[in-house]
Short mmCIF file of N, CA and C in Angstrom, two decimals:
data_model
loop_
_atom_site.label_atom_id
_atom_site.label_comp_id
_atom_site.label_asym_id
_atom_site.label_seq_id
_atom_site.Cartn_x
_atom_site.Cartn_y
_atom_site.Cartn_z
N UNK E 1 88.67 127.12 84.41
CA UNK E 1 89.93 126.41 84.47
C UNK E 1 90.61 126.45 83.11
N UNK E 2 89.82 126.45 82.27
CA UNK E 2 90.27 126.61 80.65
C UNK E 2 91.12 127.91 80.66
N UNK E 3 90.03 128.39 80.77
CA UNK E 3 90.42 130.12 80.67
C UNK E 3 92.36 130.06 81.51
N UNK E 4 92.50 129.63 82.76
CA UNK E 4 93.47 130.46 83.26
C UNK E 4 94.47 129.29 82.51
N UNK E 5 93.96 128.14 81.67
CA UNK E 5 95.59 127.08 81.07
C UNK E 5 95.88 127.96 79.93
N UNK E 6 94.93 128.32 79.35
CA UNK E 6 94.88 129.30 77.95
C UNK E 6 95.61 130.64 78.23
N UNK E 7 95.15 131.31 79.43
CA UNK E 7 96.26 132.58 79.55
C UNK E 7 97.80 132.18 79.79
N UNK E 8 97.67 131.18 80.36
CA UNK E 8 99.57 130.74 80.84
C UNK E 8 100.07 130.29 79.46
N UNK E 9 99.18 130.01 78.72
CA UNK E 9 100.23 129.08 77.60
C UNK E 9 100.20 130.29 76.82
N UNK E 10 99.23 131.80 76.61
CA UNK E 10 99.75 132.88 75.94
C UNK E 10 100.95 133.65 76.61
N UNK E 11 100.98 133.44 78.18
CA UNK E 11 102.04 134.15 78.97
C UNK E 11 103.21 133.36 78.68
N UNK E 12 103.53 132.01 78.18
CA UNK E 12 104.65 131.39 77.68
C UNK E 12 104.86 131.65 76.44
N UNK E 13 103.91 131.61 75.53
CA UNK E 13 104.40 132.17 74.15
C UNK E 13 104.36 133.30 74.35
N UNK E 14 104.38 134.25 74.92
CA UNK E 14 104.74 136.19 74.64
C UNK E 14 106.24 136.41 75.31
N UNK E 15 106.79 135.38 76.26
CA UNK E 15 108.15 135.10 76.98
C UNK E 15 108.54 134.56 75.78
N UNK E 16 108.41 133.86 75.01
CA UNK E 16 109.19 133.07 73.71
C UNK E 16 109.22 133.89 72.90
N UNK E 17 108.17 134.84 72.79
CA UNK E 17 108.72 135.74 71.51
C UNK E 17 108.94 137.11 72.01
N UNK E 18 109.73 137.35 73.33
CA UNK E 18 110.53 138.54 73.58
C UNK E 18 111.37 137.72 73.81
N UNK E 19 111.65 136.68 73.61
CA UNK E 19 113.05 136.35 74.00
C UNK E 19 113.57 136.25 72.13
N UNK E 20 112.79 135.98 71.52
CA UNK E 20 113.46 135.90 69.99
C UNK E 20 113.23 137.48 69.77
N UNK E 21 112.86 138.24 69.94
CA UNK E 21 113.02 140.00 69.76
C UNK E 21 114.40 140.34 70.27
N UNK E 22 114.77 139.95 71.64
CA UNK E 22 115.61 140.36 71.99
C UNK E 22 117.21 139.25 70.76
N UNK E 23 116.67 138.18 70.50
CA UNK E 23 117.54 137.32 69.65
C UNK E 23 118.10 138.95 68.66
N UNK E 24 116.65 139.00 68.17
CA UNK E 24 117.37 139.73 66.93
C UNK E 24 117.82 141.35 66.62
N UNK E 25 117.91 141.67 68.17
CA UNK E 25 118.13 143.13 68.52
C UNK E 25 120.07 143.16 67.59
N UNK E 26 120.18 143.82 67.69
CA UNK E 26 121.70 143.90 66.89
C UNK E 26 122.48 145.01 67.84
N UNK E 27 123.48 144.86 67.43
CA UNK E 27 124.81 145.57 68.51
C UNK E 27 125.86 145.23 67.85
N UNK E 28 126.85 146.53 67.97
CA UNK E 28 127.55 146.75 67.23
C UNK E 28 129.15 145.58 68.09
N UNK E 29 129.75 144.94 67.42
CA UNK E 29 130.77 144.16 67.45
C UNK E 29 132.09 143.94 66.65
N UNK E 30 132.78 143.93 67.35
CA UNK E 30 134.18 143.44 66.78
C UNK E 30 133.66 142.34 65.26
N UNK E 31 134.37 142.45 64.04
CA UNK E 31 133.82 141.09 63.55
C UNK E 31 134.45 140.05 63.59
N UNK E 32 135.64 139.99 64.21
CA UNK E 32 136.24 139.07 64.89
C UNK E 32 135.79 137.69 65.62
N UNK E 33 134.64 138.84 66.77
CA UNK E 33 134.09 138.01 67.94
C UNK E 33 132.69 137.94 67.57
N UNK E 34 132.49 138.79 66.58
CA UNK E 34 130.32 138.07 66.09
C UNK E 34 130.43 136.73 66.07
N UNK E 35 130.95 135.86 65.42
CA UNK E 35 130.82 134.59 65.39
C UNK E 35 130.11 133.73 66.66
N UNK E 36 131.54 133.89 67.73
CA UNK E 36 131.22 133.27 68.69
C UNK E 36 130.51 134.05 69.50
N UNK E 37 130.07 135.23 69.28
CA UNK E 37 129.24 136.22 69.99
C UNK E 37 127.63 135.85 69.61
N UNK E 38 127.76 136.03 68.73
CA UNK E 38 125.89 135.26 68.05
C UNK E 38 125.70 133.81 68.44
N UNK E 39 126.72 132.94 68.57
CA UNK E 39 126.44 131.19 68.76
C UNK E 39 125.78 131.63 70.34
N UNK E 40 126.80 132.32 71.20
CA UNK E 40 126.51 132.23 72.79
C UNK E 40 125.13 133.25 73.47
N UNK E 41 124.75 133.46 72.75
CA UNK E 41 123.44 134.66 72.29
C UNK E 41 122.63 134.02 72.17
N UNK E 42 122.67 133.29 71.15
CA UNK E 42 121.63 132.50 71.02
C UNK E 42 121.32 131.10 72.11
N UNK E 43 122.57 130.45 72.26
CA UNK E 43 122.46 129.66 73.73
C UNK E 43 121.67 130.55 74.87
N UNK E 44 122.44 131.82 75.06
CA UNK E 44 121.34 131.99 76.07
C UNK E 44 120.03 132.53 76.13
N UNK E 45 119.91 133.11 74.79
CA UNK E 45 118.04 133.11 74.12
C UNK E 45 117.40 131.77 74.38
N UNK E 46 117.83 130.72 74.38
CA UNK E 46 117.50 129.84 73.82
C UNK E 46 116.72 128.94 75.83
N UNK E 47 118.05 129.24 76.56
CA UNK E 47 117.87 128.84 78.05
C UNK E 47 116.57 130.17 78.67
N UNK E 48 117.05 131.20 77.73
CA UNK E 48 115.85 132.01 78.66
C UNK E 48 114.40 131.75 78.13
N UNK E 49 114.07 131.01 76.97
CA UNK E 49 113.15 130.83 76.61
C UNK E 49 112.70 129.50 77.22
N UNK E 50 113.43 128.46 77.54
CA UNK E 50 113.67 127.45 77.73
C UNK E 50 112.66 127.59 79.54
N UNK E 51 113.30 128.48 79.96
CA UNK E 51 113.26 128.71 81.80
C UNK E 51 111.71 129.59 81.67
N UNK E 52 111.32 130.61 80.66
CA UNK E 52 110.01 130.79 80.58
C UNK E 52 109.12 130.06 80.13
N UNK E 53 109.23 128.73 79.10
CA UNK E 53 108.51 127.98 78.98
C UNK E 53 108.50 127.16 80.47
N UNK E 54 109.48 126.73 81.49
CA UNK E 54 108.99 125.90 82.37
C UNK E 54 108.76 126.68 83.88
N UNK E 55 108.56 127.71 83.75
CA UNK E 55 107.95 128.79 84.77
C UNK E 55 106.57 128.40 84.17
N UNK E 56 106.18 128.77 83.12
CA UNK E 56 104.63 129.12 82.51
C UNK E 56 104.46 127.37 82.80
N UNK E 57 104.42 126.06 82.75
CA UNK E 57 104.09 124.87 82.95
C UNK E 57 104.07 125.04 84.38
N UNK E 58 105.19 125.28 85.23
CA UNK E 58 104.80 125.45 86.72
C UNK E 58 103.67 125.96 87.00
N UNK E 59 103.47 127.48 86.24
CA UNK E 59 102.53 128.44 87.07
C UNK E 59 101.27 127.19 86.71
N UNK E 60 100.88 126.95 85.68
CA UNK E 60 99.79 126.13 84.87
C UNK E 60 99.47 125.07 85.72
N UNK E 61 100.51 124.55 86.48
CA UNK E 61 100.44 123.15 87.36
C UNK E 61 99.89 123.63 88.44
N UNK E 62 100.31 125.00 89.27
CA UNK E 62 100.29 125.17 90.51
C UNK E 62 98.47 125.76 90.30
N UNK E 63 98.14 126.26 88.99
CA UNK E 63 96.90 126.60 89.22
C UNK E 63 96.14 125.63 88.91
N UNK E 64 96.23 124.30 88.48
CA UNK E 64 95.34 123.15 88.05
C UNK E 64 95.10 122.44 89.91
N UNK E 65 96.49 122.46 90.36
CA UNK E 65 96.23 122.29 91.65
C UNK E 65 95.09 122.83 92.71
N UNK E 66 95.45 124.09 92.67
CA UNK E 66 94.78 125.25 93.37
C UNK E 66 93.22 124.86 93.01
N UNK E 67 93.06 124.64 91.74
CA UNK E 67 91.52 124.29 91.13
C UNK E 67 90.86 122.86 92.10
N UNK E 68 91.91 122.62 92.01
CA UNK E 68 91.03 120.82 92.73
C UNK E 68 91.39 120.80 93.83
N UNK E 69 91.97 121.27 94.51
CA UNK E 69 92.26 122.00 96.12
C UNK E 69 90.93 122.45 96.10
N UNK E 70 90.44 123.26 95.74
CA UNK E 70 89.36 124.24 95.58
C UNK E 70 88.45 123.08 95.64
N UNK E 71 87.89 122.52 94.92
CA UNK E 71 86.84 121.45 94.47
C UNK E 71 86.58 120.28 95.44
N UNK E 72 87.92 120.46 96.30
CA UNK E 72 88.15 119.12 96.96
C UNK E 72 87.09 120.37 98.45
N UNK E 73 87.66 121.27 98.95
CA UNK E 73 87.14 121.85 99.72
C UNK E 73 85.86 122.34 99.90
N UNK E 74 85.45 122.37 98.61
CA UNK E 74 83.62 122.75 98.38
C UNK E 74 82.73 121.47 98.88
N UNK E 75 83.44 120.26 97.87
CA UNK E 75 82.56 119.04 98.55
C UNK E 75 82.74 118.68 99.95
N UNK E 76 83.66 118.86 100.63
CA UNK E 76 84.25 118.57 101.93
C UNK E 76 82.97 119.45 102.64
N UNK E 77 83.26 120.76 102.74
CA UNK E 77 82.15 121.64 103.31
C UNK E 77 80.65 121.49 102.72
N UNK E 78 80.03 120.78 102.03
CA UNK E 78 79.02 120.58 101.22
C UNK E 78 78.63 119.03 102.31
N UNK E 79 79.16 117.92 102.47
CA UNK E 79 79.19 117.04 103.00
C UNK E 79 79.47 117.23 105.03
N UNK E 80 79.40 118.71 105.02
CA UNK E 80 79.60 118.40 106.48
C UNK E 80 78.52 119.15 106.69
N UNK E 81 77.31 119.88 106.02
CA UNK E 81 75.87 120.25 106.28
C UNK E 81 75.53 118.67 106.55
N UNK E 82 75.29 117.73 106.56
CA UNK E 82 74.67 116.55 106.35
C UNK E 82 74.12 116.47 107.68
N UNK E 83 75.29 116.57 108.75
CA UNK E 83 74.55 116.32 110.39
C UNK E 83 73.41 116.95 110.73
N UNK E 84 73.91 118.19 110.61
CA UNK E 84 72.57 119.02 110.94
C UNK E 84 71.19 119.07 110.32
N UNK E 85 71.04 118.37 108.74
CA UNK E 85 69.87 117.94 108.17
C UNK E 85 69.37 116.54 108.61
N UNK E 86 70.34 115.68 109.33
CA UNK E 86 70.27 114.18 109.83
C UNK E 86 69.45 114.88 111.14
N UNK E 87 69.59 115.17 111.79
CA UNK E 87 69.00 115.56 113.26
C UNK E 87 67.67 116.12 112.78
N UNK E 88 67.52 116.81 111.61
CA UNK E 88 66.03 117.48 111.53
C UNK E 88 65.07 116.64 110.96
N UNK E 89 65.89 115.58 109.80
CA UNK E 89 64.83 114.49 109.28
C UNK E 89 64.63 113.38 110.45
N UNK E 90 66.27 113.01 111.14
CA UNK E 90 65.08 112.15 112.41
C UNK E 90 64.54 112.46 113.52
N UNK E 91 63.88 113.73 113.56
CA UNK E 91 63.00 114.00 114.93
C UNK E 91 61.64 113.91 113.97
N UNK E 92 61.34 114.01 112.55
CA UNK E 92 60.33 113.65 111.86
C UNK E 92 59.15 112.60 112.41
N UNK E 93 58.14 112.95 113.13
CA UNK E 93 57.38 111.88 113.36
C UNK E 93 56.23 111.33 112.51
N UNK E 94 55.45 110.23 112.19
CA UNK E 94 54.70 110.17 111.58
C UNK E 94 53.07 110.96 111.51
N UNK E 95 52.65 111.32 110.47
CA UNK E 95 51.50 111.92 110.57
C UNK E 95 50.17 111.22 110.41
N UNK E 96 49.45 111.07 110.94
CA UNK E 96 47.82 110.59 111.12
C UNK E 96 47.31 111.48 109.89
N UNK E 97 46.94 111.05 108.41
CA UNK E 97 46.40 111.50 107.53
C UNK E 97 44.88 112.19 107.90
N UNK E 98 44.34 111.42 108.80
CA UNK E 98 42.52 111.63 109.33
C UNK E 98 42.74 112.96 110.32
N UNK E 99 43.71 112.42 111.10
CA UNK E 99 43.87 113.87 112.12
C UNK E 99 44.91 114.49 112.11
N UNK E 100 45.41 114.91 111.38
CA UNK E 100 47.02 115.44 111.57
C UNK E 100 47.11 116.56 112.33
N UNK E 101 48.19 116.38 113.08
CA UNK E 101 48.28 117.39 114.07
C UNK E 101 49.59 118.70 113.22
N UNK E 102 48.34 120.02 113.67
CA UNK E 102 49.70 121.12 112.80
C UNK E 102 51.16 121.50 113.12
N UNK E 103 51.11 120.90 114.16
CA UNK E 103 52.45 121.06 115.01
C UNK E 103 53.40 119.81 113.75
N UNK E 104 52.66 119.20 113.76
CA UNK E 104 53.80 117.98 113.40
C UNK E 104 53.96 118.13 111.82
N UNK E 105 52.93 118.61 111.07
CA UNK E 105 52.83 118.91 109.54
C UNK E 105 53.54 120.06 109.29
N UNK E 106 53.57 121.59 110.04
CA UNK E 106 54.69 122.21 110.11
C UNK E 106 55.95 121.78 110.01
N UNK E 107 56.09 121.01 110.68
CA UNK E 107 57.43 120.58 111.05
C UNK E 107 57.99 120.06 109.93
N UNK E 108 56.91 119.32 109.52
CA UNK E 108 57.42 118.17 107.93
C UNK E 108 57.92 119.07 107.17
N UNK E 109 57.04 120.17 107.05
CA UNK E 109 56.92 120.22 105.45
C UNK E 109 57.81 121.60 105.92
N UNK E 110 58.49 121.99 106.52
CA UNK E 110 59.71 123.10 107.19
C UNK E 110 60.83 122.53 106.62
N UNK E 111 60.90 121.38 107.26
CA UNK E 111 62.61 120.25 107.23
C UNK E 111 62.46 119.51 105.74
N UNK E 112 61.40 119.37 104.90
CA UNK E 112 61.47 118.90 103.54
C UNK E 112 62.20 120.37 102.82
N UNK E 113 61.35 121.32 102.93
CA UNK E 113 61.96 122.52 101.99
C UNK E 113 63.41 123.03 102.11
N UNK E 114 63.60 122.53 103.54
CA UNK E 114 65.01 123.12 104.16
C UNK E 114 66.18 122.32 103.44
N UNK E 115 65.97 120.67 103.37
CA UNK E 115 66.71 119.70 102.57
C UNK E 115 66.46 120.23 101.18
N UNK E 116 65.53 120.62 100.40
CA UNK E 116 65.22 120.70 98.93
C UNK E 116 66.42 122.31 98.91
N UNK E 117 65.41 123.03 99.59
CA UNK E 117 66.45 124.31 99.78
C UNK E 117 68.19 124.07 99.37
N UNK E 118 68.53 123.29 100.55
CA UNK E 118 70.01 122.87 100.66
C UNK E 118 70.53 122.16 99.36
N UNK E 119 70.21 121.79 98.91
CA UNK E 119 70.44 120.87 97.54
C UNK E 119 70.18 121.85 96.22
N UNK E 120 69.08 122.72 96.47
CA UNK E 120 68.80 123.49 94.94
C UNK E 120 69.57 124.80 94.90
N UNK E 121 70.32 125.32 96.39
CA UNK E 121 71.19 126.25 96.63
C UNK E 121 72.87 125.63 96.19
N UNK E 122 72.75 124.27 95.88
CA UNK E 122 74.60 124.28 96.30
C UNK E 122 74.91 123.77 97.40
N UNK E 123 73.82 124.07 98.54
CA UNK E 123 75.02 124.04 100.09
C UNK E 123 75.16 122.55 100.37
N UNK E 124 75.00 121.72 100.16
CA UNK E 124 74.85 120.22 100.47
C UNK E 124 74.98 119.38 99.05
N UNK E 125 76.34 118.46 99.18
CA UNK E 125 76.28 117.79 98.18
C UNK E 125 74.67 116.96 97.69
N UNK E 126 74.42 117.27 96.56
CA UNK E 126 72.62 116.47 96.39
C UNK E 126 73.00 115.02 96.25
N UNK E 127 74.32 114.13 95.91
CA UNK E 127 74.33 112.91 95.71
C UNK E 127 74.57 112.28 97.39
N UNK E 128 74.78 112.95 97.98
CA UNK E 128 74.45 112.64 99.66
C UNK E 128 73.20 112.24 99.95
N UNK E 129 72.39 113.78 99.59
CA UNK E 129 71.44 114.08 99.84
C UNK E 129 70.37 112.37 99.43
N UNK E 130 70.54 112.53 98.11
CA UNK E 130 69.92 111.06 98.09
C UNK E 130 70.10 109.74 98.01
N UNK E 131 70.91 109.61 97.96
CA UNK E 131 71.68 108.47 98.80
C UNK E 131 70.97 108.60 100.66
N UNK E 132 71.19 109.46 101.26
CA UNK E 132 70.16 109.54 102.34
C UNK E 132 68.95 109.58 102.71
N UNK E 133 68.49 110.80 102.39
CA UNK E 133 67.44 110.82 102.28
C UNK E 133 66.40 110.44 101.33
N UNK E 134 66.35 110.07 100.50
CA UNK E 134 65.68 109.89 99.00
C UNK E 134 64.00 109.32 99.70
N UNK E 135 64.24 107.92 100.54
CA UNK E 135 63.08 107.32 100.85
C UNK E 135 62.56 108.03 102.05
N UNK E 136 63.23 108.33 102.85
CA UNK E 136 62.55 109.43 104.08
C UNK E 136 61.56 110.68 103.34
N UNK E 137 62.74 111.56 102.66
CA UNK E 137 61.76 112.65 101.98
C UNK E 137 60.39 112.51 101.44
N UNK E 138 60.64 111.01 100.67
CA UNK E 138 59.65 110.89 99.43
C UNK E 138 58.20 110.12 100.62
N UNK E 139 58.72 109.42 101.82
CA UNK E 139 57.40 109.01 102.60
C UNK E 139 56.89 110.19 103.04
N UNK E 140 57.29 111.67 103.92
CA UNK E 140 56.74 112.38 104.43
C UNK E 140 56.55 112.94 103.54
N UNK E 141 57.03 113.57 102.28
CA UNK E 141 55.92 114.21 101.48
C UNK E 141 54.49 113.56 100.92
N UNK E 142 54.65 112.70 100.86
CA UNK E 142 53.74 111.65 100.56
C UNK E 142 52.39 111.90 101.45
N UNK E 143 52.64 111.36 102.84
CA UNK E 143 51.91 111.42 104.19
C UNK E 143 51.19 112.92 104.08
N UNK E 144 52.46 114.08 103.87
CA UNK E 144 51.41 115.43 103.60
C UNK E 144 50.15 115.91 102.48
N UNK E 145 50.61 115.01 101.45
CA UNK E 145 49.31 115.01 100.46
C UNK E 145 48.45 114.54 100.97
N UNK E 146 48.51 113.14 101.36
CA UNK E 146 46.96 112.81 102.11
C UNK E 146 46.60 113.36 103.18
N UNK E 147 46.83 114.40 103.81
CA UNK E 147 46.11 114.91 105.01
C UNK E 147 45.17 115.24 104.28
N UNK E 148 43.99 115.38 105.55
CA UNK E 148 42.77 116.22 105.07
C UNK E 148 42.48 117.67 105.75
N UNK E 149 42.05 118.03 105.82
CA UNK E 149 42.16 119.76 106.58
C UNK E 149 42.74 119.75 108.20
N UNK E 150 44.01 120.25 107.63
CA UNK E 150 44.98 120.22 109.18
C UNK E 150 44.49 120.93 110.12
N UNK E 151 43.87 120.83 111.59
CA UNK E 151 42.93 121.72 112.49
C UNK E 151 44.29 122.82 112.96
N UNK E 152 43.54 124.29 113.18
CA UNK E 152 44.49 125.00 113.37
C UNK E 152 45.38 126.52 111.69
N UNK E 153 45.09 125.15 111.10
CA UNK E 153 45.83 125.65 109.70
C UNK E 153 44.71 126.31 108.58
N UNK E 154 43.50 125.41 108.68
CA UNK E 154 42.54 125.75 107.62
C UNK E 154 43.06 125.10 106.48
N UNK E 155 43.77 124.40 106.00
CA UNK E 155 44.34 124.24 104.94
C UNK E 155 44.64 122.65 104.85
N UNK E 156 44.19 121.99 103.92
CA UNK E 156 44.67 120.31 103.85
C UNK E 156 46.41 120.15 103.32
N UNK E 157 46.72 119.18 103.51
CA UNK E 157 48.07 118.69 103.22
C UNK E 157 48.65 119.31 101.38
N UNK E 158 47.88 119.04 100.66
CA UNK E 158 48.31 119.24 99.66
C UNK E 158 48.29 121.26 99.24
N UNK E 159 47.44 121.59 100.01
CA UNK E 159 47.67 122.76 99.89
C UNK E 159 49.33 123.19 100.61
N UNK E 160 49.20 122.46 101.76
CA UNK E 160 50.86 123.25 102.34
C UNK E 160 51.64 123.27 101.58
N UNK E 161 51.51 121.68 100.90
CA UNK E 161 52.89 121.81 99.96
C UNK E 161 53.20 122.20 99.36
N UNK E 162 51.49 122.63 98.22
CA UNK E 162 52.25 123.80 97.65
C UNK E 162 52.70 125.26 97.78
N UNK E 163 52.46 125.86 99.03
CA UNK E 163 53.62 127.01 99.46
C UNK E 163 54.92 126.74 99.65
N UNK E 164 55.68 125.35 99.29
CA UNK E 164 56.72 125.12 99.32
C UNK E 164 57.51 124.19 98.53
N UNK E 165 57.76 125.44 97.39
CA UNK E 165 58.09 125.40 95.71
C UNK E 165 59.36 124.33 95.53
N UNK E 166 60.45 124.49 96.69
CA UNK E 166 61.59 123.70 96.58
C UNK E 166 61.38 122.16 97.11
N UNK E 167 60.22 122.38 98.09
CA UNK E 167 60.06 120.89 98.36
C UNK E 167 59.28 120.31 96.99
N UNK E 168 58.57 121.07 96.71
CA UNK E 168 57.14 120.28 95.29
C UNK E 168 58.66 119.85 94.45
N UNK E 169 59.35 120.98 93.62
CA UNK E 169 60.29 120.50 93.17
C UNK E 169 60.95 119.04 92.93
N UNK E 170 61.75 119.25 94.31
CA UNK E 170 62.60 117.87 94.59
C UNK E 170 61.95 116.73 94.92
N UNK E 171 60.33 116.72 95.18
CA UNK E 171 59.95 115.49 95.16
C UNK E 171 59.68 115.02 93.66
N UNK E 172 59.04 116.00 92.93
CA UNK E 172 59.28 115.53 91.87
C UNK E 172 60.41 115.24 90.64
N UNK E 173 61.81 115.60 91.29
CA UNK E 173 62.67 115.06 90.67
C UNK E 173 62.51 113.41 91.10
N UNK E 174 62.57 113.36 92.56
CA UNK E 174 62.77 111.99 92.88
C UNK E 174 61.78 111.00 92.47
N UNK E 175 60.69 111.79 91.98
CA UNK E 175 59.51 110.69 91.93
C UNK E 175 59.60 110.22 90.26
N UNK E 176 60.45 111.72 89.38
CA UNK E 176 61.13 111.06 87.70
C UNK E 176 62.24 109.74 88.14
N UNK E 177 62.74 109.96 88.82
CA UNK E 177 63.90 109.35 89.44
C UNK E 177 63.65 107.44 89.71
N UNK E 178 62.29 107.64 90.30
CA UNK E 178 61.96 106.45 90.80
C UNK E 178 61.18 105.71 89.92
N UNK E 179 60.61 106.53 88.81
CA UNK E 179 59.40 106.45 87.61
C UNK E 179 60.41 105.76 86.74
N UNK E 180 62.01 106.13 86.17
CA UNK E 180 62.96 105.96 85.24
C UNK E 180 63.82 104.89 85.89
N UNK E 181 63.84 104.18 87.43
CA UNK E 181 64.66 103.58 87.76
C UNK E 181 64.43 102.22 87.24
N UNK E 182 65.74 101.52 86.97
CA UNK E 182 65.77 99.96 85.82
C UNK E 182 64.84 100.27 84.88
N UNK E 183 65.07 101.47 84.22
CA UNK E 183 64.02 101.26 83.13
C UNK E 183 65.25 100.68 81.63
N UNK E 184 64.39 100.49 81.09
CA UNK E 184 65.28 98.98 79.81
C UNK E 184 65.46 100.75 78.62
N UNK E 185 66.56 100.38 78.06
CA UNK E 185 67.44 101.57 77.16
C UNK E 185 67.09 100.73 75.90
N UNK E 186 66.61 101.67 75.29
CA UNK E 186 66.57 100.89 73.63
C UNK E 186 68.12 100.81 72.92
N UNK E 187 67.88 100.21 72.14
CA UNK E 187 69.40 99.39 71.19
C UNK E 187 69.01 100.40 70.04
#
């Protein structure tokens, strides 16, 4: 956004100084009429510089616009993934740590990475994200550490999770998150 205020305000000063080039181009005249020939010359150097300085503020406005048009439309589409992650965290059922069934630990630890996914990609605003989900995520990942060897899988809870780098991740943002929350700021 810098970048394109910085090119318009060089595209207004390079209009300001062809308009003073053209000021000081010379042409041959009566010397009669130079007088009032140079005053009205310069009036209209002066309007054409005048009309390129407020072209270059337009263009500058219409692209500051365009920018937060832009920004406004990313979060808009970022915030309308939300349904379709709402439907996958509540069909989430709870897991029996002693017996967990692999059908249902699949499932968890699928729809955790898919939310972590969505958030560490961009596609889903993340201040949604936890604002929603924060305590859902952080119980079923939870529930998957304590399994003990999921039948079917060969593999206990804490092993799944870690084949799934974006879920380990984002729980442990949330768990700095929850570790740092009301914590007292030194003076």
């Amino acid at each position: 956004m810098r970048r394109i205020l910085i090119l318009a305000l060089i595209s207004i000063l390079a209009s300001y100084a062809q308009a003073q080039d053209n000021k000081s181009e010379t042409t041959f005249k009566c010397p009669a009429s130079t007088a009032e020939s140079s005053s009205l010359k310069e009036i209209q150097d002066f309007i054409a510089a005048f009309g390129s300085i407020l072209s270059g503020l337009a263009a500058a406005g219409a692209i500051y616009v365009a920018h937060r048009v832009h920004e406004n439309q990313k979060l808009l589409s970022q915030r309308q993934l939300l349904l379709p992650l709402w439907d996958h965290m509540a069909t989430l059922s709870m897991i029996d740590p002693t017996a967990p069934n692999a059908q249902h630990a699949v499932k968890t630890v699928n729809t955790l990475e898919l939310v972590a996914l969505c958030c560490e990609g961009g596609m889903i605003d993340e201040k949604v994200i936890l604002r929603t989900f924060r305590d859902a995520f952080m119980f079923h990942y939870e529930q998957l550490l304590r399994c003990n060897i999921i039948p079917g899988l060969g593999k206990d809870g804490p092993a799944l999770v870690r084949e799934n780098a974006a879920a380990m991740a984002f729980y442990k943002k949330l768990e700095m998150q929850r570790m740092s929350r009301d914590q007292i700021n030194r003076i």
